[in-house]
Amino acid sequence: MAENNDMFEALDVADRLAAEALIVDVDGFEGPLDLLLTLSRTQKVDLRKISVLHLAEQYLAFVERAKALRLELAADYLVMAAWLAFLKSRLLLPPDPADEGPSGEELAAHLAFQLERLQAMRDAAAKLMARDQLGRDFFARGIPEDVTRVRRVTYTATLLDLMQGYARTRTKDEFRPFVMDRDSVYTMEEALVRMRGLIGFAGDWTGLSSYLPEGWESEPKKRRSATAATFAASLELAKRGAIEIRQGEIFAPIQIRRKSE
Amino acid sequence: MAQEEEQSLFEAPPLAEQERMVEAVLFASAEPVTVADLNARMPHGCDAAEALVMLRKRYEGRGVNVVKVGDAWAVRTAPDLGFLMQKETVETRKLSRAAIETLAIVAYHQPVTRAEIEEIRGVSVSRGTVDQLLELEWIKFGRRRMTPGRPVTYVVTQSFLDHFGLESARDLPGLKELRAAGLLENRPPPSLGGEVGDDEQDGDEDQVDMFEDDA
Amino acid sequence: MAQEEEQSLFEAPPLAEQERMVEAVLFASAEPVTVADLNARMPHGCDAAEALVMLRKRYEGRGVNVVKVGDAWAVRTAPDLGFLMQKETVETRKLSRAAIETLAIVAYHQPVTRAEIEEIRGVSVSRGTVDQLLELEWIKFGRRRMTPGRPVTYVVTQSFLDHFGLESARDLPGLKELRAAGLLENRPPPSLGGEVGDDEQDGDEDQVDMFEDDA
């Protein structure tokens, strides 16, 4: 407390008035760092040579007086006060070798850096705003002759598009890529499976046509497909030695029978 | 008054400086500026008219010129460079599905009325679609149909043939070829009755088969 | 290919003519125009960059100047003649101190995250402040920072450079000095929790002590 009084006595009248203005005008500060920066100006030294200890004391005194005046202080001001009180103790006490974490000097150095950086940014902002500005000091063309954009749209379509389009309308269906229509196709694999099952009963010569699956005998398309598949399957079975094939004459019915062991 | 007298104590800026001023004002002003207005803006003792003469000369043959607009002055692009102020962008777009289908129907069924197009497509044809095809000069009006209401018909144009690389509309692949190319499904939709053309032959074959079955 | 060859058969216009073209385009536009855009608008074979050098020289000391803004170019009135332009002066919304400081921090520290701005200013940055700067088109979003949470960064725009008469962000006043003084570094605070960096520093100190003991 005595220290604080000394401090205030050390200030001249103008500074003291300023210090009091600080307290009343607490809303005018943009947070604790801003306040610290303002306080630091009373030290009238290069920010790099600032006494952080002194600054911490100033800040704590400020918070004390604000409390005395029953000013509502925002939480972050109090957090900063607590942190500065901690910093102050670190700076004053000899370092405890068992203590982990940064030393008081490091913390102080960082605070000084933050203040210097904030001040630097404020100076930079002031320099920036002091520059000649467009629309205030220098001007752009008053009657810009804007580029007229002539946009030409060309449409394209290929003959294929056209044909697909027509196909769509004629089928009332979405165009689909070509796939073999399998409805009336009987495969050799199917025929093989079927004949393997039946061949055991074919002890005697029987016409190949009797091996056609049910429902495939009459409709020409189906009959063609089934006949071809069954014939191919019978060739395959003959090759494997399961059956024998014979044909009496050209165009005569083809007959097969199980190969006797 | 007092201010004017005070100002007249100072020398007017040199003419070159006055020319700079006129240049800046003409450039930045949103409207052409009169000589009176220039004089009012410039420091006391300036002669905007004289500066303007110099400035005008300076811009002779340049990319921009100092021109008189009514009784005021402005900076304008040199007339021969007007082409730089235009930017043409060509955008290529795919024709919409509706337009393609409509075009295809016109090509395959020409001359065809709008009602017929709608019947084939099964949906109404928007005015915009037809207009677009007319604008592209791919279709044009054919003769009016001699039926009640004398509806207008559409036919394809020479441009259409050129664009699609066709000698004539008859060169368009028939349905049979479309089917062979896998563009058309085997079974025609039941709604479609007997239309003319080679396409019907395949259908007939299927029918023949069916009749055989029945027999 | 064929078209290019065909075009290259024509000579590019003489440089003086190209200078006129650049002059016309720059005068016509209120916004800076990039060299690429100039080349695209000028006839084939033109070299806008070369013409620009000549044009810039031509307008030195004149009432209007050719200025570079980022990678674009513009014609602007000479700053010393601003007093003539009271009519043209646009009343800009007064920026708050927070906005001005935030703008400066973005300009000098870009790309910078909101957290970093807050760290430098010691207070939270209000949404309105950032929004105002974004609306003025003086700042824009930069790339996301590749740190946890991938925070968005802010950078200044070409409009910012144009407004403050800067050729590039490197020409910001006092940038070099600030960098030399280490004031543009993002120095993390020594944390009490004992983060890696701090530990190392502590370790170093301990070592120094040890060496002293040894000595």
Coordinates of C-alpha atoms in Angstrom, one line a residue, chain B residues 17 19-31 33 37-38 41-43 55 58-59 61-65 75 77-81 83-87, chain C residues 16-17 19-29 37 40-43 55 58-59 61-65 75-81 83-88:
Chain B
E17 CA 0.1 22.5 -62.9
E19 CA -3.2 21.2 -66.8
R20 CA -2.6 18.5 -64.2
M21 CA -5.6 19.7 -62.2
V22 CA -7.9 19.7 -65.2
E23 CA -6.7 16.2 -66.1
A24 CA -7.4 14.9 -62.6
V25 CA -10.8 16.5 -62.4
L26 CA -12.0 15.3 -65.8
F27 CA -10.8 11.8 -65.0
A28 CA -12.4 11.6 -61.6
S29 CA -15.6 13.4 -62.2
A30 CA -18.7 11.3 -62.6
E31 CA -20.1 13.8 -65.2
V33 CA -17.3 19.2 -66.3
D37 CA -17.1 24.4 -62.9
L38 CA -13.4 23.7 -63.4
R41 CA -12.8 24.1 -58.3
M42 CA -9.3 25.2 -59.2
P43 CA -7.3 27.7 -57.1
L55 CA -4.7 19.0 -72.2
R58 CA -1.8 16.3 -75.2
Y59 CA -4.3 13.6 -75.6
G61 CA -4.0 10.4 -80.8
R62 CA -3.8 8.8 -77.4
G63 CA -5.9 5.9 -76.2
V64 CA -8.3 8.3 -74.5
N65 CA -9.2 11.7 -75.7
V75 CA -12.3 12.0 -71.1
T77 CA -12.0 6.2 -75.0
A78 CA -10.6 6.9 -78.5
P79 CA -13.3 5.8 -81.0
D80 CA -11.1 3.4 -82.8
L81 CA -10.4 1.4 -79.6
F83 CA -13.6 -2.8 -79.7
L84 CA -11.5 -3.2 -76.5
M85 CA -14.5 -2.4 -74.4
Q86 CA -16.3 -5.4 -75.6
K87 CA -15.7 -8.9 -74.5
Chain C
A16 CA 2.9 2.6 -79.4
E17 CA -0.5 1.3 -80.5
E19 CA 0.3 1.5 -75.3
R20 CA -2.8 3.3 -76.5
M21 CA -4.8 0.2 -76.0
V22 CA -3.6 -0.3 -72.5
E23 CA -4.3 3.3 -71.8
A24 CA -7.8 3.0 -73.1
V25 CA -8.6 -0.1 -71.0
L26 CA -7.1 1.2 -67.8
F27 CA -8.9 4.6 -68.2
A28 CA -12.2 2.8 -68.8
S29 CA -12.1 0.7 -65.8
D37 CA -6.9 -9.6 -68.6
A40 CA -6.8 -11.3 -73.3
R41 CA -8.6 -8.2 -74.4
M42 CA -5.8 -6.9 -76.7
P43 CA -5.2 -8.4 -80.2
L55 CA 2.5 4.0 -70.1
R58 CA 4.4 8.6 -69.6
Y59 CA 2.1 9.5 -66.7
G61 CA 4.1 13.6 -62.6
R62 CA 0.9 14.0 -64.4
G63 CA -2.6 14.7 -63.0
V64 CA -3.4 11.0 -63.2
N65 CA -0.9 8.2 -62.6
V75 CA -5.2 4.8 -63.3
R76 CA -5.6 7.0 -60.3
T77 CA -5.5 10.7 -59.7
A78 CA -2.3 12.1 -58.2
P79 CA -2.7 12.2 -54.4
D80 CA -1.6 15.8 -54.2
L81 CA -4.6 16.9 -56.2
F83 CA -8.2 18.9 -52.7
L84 CA -9.8 19.4 -56.1
M85 CA -12.0 16.5 -55.7
Q86 CA -14.3 17.4 -52.8
K87 CA -17.3 16.6 -55.0
E88 CA -16.0 13.1 -55.6

